[in-house]
mmCIF file with all atom_site columns, C-alpha atoms in Angstrom:
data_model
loop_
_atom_site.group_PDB
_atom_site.id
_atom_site.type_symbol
_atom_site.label_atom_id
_atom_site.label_alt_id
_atom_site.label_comp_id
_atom_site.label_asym_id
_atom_site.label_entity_id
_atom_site.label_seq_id
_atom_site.pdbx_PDB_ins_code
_atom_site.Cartn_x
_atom_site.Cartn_y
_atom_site.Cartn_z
_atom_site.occupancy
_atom_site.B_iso_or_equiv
_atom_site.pdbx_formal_charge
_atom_site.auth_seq_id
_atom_site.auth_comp_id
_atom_site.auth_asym_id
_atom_site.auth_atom_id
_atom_site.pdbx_PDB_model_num
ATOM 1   C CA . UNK A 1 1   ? 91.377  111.566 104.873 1.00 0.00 ? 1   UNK A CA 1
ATOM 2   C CA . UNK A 1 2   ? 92.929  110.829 101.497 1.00 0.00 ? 2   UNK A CA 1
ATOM 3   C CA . UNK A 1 3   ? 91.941  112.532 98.300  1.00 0.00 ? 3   UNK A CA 1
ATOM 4   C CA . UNK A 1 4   ? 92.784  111.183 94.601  1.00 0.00 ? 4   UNK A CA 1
ATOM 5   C CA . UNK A 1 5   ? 91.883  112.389 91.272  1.00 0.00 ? 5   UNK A CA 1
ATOM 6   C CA . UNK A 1 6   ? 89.699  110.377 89.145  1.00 0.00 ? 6   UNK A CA 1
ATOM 7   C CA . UNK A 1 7   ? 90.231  110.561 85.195  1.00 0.00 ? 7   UNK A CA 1
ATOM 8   C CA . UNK A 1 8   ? 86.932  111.420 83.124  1.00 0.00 ? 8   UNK A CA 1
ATOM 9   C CA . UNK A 1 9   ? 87.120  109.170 80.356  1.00 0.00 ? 9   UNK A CA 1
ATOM 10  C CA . UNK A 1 10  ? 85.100  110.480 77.885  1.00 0.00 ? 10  UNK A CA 1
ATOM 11  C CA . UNK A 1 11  ? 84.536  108.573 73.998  1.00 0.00 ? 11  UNK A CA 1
ATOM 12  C CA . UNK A 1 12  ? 85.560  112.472 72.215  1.00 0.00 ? 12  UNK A CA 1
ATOM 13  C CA . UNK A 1 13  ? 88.002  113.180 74.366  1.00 0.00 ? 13  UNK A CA 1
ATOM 14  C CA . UNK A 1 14  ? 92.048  112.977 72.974  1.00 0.00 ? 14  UNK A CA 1
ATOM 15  C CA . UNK A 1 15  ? 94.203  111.242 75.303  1.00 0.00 ? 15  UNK A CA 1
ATOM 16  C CA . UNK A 1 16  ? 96.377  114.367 75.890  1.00 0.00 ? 16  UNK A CA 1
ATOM 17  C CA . UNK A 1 17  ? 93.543  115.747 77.945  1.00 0.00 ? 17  UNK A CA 1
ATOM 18  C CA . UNK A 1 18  ? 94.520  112.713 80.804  1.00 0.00 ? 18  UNK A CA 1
ATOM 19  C CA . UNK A 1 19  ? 98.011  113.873 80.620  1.00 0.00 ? 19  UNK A CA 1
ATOM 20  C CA . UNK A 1 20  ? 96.921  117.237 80.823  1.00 0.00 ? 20  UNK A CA 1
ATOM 21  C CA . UNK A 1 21  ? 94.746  116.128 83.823  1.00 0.00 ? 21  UNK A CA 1
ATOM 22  C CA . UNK A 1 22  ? 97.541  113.917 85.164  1.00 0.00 ? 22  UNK A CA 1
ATOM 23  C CA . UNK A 1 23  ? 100.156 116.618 85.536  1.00 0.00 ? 23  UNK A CA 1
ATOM 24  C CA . UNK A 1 24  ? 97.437  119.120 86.934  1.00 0.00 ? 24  UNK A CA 1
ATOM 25  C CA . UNK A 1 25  ? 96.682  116.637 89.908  1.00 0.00 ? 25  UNK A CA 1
ATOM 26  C CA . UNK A 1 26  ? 100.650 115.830 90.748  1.00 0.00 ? 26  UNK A CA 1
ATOM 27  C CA . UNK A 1 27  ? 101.174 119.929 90.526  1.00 0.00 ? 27  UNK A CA 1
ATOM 28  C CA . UNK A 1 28  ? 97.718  119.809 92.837  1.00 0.00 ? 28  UNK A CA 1
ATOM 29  C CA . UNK A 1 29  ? 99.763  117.715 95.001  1.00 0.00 ? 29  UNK A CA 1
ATOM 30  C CA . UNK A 1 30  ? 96.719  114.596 94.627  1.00 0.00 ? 30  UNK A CA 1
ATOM 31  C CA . UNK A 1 31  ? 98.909  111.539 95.514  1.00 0.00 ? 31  UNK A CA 1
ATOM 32  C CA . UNK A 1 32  ? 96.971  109.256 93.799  1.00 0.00 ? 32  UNK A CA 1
ATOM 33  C CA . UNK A 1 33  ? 95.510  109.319 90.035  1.00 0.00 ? 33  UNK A CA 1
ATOM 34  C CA . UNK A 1 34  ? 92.603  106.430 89.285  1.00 0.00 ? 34  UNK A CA 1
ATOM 35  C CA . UNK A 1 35  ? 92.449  104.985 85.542  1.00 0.00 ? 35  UNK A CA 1
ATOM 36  C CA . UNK A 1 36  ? 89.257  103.981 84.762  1.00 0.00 ? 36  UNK A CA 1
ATOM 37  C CA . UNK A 1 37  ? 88.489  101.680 81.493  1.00 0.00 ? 37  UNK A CA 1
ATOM 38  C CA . UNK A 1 38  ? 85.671  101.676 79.616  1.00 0.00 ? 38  UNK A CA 1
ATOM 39  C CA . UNK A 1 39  ? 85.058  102.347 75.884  1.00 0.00 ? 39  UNK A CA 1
ATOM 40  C CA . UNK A 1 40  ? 87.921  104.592 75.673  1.00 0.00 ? 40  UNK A CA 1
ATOM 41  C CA . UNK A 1 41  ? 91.935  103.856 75.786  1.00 0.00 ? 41  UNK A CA 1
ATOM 42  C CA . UNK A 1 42  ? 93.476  100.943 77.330  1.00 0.00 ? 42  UNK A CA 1
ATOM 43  C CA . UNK A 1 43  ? 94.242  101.578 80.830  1.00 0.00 ? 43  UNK A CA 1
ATOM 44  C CA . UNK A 1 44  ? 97.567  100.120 80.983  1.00 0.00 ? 44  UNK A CA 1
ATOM 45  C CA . UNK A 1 45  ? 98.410  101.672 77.817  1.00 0.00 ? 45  UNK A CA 1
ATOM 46  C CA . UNK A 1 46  ? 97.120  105.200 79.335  1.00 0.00 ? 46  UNK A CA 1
ATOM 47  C CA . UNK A 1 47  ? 98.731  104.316 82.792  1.00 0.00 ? 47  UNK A CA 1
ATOM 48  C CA . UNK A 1 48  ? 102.141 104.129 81.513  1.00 0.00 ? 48  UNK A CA 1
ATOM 49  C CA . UNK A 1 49  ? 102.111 107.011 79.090  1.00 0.00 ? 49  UNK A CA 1
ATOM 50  C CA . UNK A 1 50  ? 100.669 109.212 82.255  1.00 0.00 ? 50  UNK A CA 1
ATOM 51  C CA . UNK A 1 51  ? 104.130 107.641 84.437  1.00 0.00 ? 51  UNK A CA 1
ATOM 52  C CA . UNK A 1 52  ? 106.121 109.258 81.661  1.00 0.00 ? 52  UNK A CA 1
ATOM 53  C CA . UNK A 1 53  ? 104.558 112.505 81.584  1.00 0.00 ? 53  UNK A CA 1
ATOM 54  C CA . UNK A 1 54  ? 104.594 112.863 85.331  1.00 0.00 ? 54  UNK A CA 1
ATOM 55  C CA . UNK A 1 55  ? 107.001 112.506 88.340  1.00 0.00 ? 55  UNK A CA 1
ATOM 56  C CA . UNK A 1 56  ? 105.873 111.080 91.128  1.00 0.00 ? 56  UNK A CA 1
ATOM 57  C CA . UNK A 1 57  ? 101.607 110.195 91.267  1.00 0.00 ? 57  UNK A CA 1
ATOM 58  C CA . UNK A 1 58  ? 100.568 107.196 92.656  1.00 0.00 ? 58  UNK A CA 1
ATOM 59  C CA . UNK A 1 59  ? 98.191  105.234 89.719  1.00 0.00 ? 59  UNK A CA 1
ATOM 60  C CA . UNK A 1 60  ? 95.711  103.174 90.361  1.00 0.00 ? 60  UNK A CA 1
ATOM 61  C CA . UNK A 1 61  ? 93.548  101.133 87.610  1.00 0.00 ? 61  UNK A CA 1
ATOM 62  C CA . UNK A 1 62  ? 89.838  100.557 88.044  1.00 0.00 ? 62  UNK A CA 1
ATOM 63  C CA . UNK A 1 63  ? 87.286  99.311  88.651  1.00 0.00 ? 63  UNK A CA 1
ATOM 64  C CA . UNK A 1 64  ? 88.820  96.999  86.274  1.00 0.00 ? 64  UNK A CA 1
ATOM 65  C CA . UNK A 1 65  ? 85.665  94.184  85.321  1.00 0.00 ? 65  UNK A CA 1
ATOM 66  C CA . UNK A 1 66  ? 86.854  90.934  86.069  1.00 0.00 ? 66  UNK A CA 1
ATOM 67  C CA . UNK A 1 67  ? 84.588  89.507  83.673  1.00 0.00 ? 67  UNK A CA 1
ATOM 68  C CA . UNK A 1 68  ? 86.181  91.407  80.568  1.00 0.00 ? 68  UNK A CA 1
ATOM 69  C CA . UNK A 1 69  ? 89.766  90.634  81.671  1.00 0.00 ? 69  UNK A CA 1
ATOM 70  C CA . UNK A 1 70  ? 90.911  88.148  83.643  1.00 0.00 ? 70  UNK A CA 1
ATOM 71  C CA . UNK A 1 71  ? 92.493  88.419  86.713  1.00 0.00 ? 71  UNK A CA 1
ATOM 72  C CA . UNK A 1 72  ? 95.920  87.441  85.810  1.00 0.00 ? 72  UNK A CA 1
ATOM 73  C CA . UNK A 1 73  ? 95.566  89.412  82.917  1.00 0.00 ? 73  UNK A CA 1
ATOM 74  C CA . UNK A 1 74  ? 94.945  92.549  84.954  1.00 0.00 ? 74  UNK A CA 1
ATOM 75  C CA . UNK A 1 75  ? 97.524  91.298  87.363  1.00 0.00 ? 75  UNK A CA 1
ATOM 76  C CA . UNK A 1 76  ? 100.167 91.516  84.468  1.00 0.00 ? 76  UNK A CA 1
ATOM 77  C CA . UNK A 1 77  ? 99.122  94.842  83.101  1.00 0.00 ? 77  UNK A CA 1
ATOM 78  C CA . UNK A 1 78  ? 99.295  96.543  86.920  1.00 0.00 ? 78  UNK A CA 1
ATOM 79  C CA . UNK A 1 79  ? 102.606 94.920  87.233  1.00 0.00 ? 79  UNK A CA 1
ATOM 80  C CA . UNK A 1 80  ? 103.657 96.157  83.818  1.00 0.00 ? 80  UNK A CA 1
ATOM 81  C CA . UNK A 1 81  ? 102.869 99.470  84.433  1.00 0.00 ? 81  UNK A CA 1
ATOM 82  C CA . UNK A 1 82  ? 104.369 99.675  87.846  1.00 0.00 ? 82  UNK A CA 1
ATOM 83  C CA . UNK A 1 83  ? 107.962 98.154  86.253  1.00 0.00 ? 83  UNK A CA 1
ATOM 84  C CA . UNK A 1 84  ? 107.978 100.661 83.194  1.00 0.00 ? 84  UNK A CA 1
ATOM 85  C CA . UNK A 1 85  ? 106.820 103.919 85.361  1.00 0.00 ? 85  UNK A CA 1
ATOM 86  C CA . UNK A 1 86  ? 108.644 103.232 88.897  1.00 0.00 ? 86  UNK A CA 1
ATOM 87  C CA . UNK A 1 87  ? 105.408 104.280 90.453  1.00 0.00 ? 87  UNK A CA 1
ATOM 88  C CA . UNK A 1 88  ? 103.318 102.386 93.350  1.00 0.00 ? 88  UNK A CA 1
ATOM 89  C CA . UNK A 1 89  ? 100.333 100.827 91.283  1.00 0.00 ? 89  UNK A CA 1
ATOM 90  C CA . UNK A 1 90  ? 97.101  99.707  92.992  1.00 0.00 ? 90  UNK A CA 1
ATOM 91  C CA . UNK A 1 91  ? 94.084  98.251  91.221  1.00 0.00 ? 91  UNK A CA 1
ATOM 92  C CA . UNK A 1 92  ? 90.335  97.803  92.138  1.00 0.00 ? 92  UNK A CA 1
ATOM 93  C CA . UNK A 1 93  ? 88.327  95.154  90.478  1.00 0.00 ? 93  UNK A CA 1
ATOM 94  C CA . UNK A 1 94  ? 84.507  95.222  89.658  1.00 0.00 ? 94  UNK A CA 1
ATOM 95  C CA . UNK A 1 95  ? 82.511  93.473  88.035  1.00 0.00 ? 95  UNK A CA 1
ATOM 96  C CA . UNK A 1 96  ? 80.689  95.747  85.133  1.00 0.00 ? 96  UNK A CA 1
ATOM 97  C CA . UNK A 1 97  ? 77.408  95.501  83.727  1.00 0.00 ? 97  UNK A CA 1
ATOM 98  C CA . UNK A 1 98  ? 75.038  93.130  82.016  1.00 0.00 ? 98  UNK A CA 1
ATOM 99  C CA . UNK A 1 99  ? 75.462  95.358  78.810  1.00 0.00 ? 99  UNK A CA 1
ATOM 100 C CA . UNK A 1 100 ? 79.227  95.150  78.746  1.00 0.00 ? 100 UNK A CA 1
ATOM 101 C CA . UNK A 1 101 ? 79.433  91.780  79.351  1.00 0.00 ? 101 UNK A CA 1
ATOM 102 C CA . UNK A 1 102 ? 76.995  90.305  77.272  1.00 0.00 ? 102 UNK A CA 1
ATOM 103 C CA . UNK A 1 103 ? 76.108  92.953  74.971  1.00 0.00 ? 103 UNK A CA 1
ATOM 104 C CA . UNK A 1 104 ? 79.993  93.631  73.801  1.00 0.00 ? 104 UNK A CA 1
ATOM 105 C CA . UNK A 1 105 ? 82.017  90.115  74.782  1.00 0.00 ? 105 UNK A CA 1
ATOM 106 C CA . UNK A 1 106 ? 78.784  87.721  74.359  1.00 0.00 ? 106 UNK A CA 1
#
């Protein structure tokens, strides 16, 4: 069996708290860390400021909605993150909810 951390992302919550959380898993030994996205911070954005404040943690992104971003748009911003950090990047897709993706992209 394989255990990850999952980050809470929460609308109040700084974004030093998932570094915070970050570092506690990889000192945890966790060899995985999942980014979520939702109404919070940008998960590549997030992914590659927790690569610099850690060493070695596997990140993977998701569920990412394919009907928010596009796939090759979330295919870039895995691949982005993976070349600034160094770090094995995975990502699972989903596909959201009928309140996302009509009630916030119409």
């Amino acid at each position: 069996m394989r255990l990850s951390v999952s980050l809470g992302l929460w609308q109040d919550r700084p974004p030093e708290e998932a570094l915070e959380t970050a570092r506690a898993a990889e000192a945890a030994g966790y060899p995985e860390l999942w980014i979520g996205e939702m109404a919070t911070w940008d998960a590549f954005a997030l992914g590659t400021a927790i690569g610099a404040a850690t060493s070695s943690i596997s990140l993977t992104f998701g569920p990412l909605a394919v009907t928010v971003r596009d796939p090759a748009t979330i295919a870039m911003g895995v691949a982005s993150v993976a070349a600034l950090t160094g770090r094995p990047t995975g990502v699972a897709l989903g596909t959201s909810s009928d309140v996302v993706v009509r009630g916030w992209h119409g």
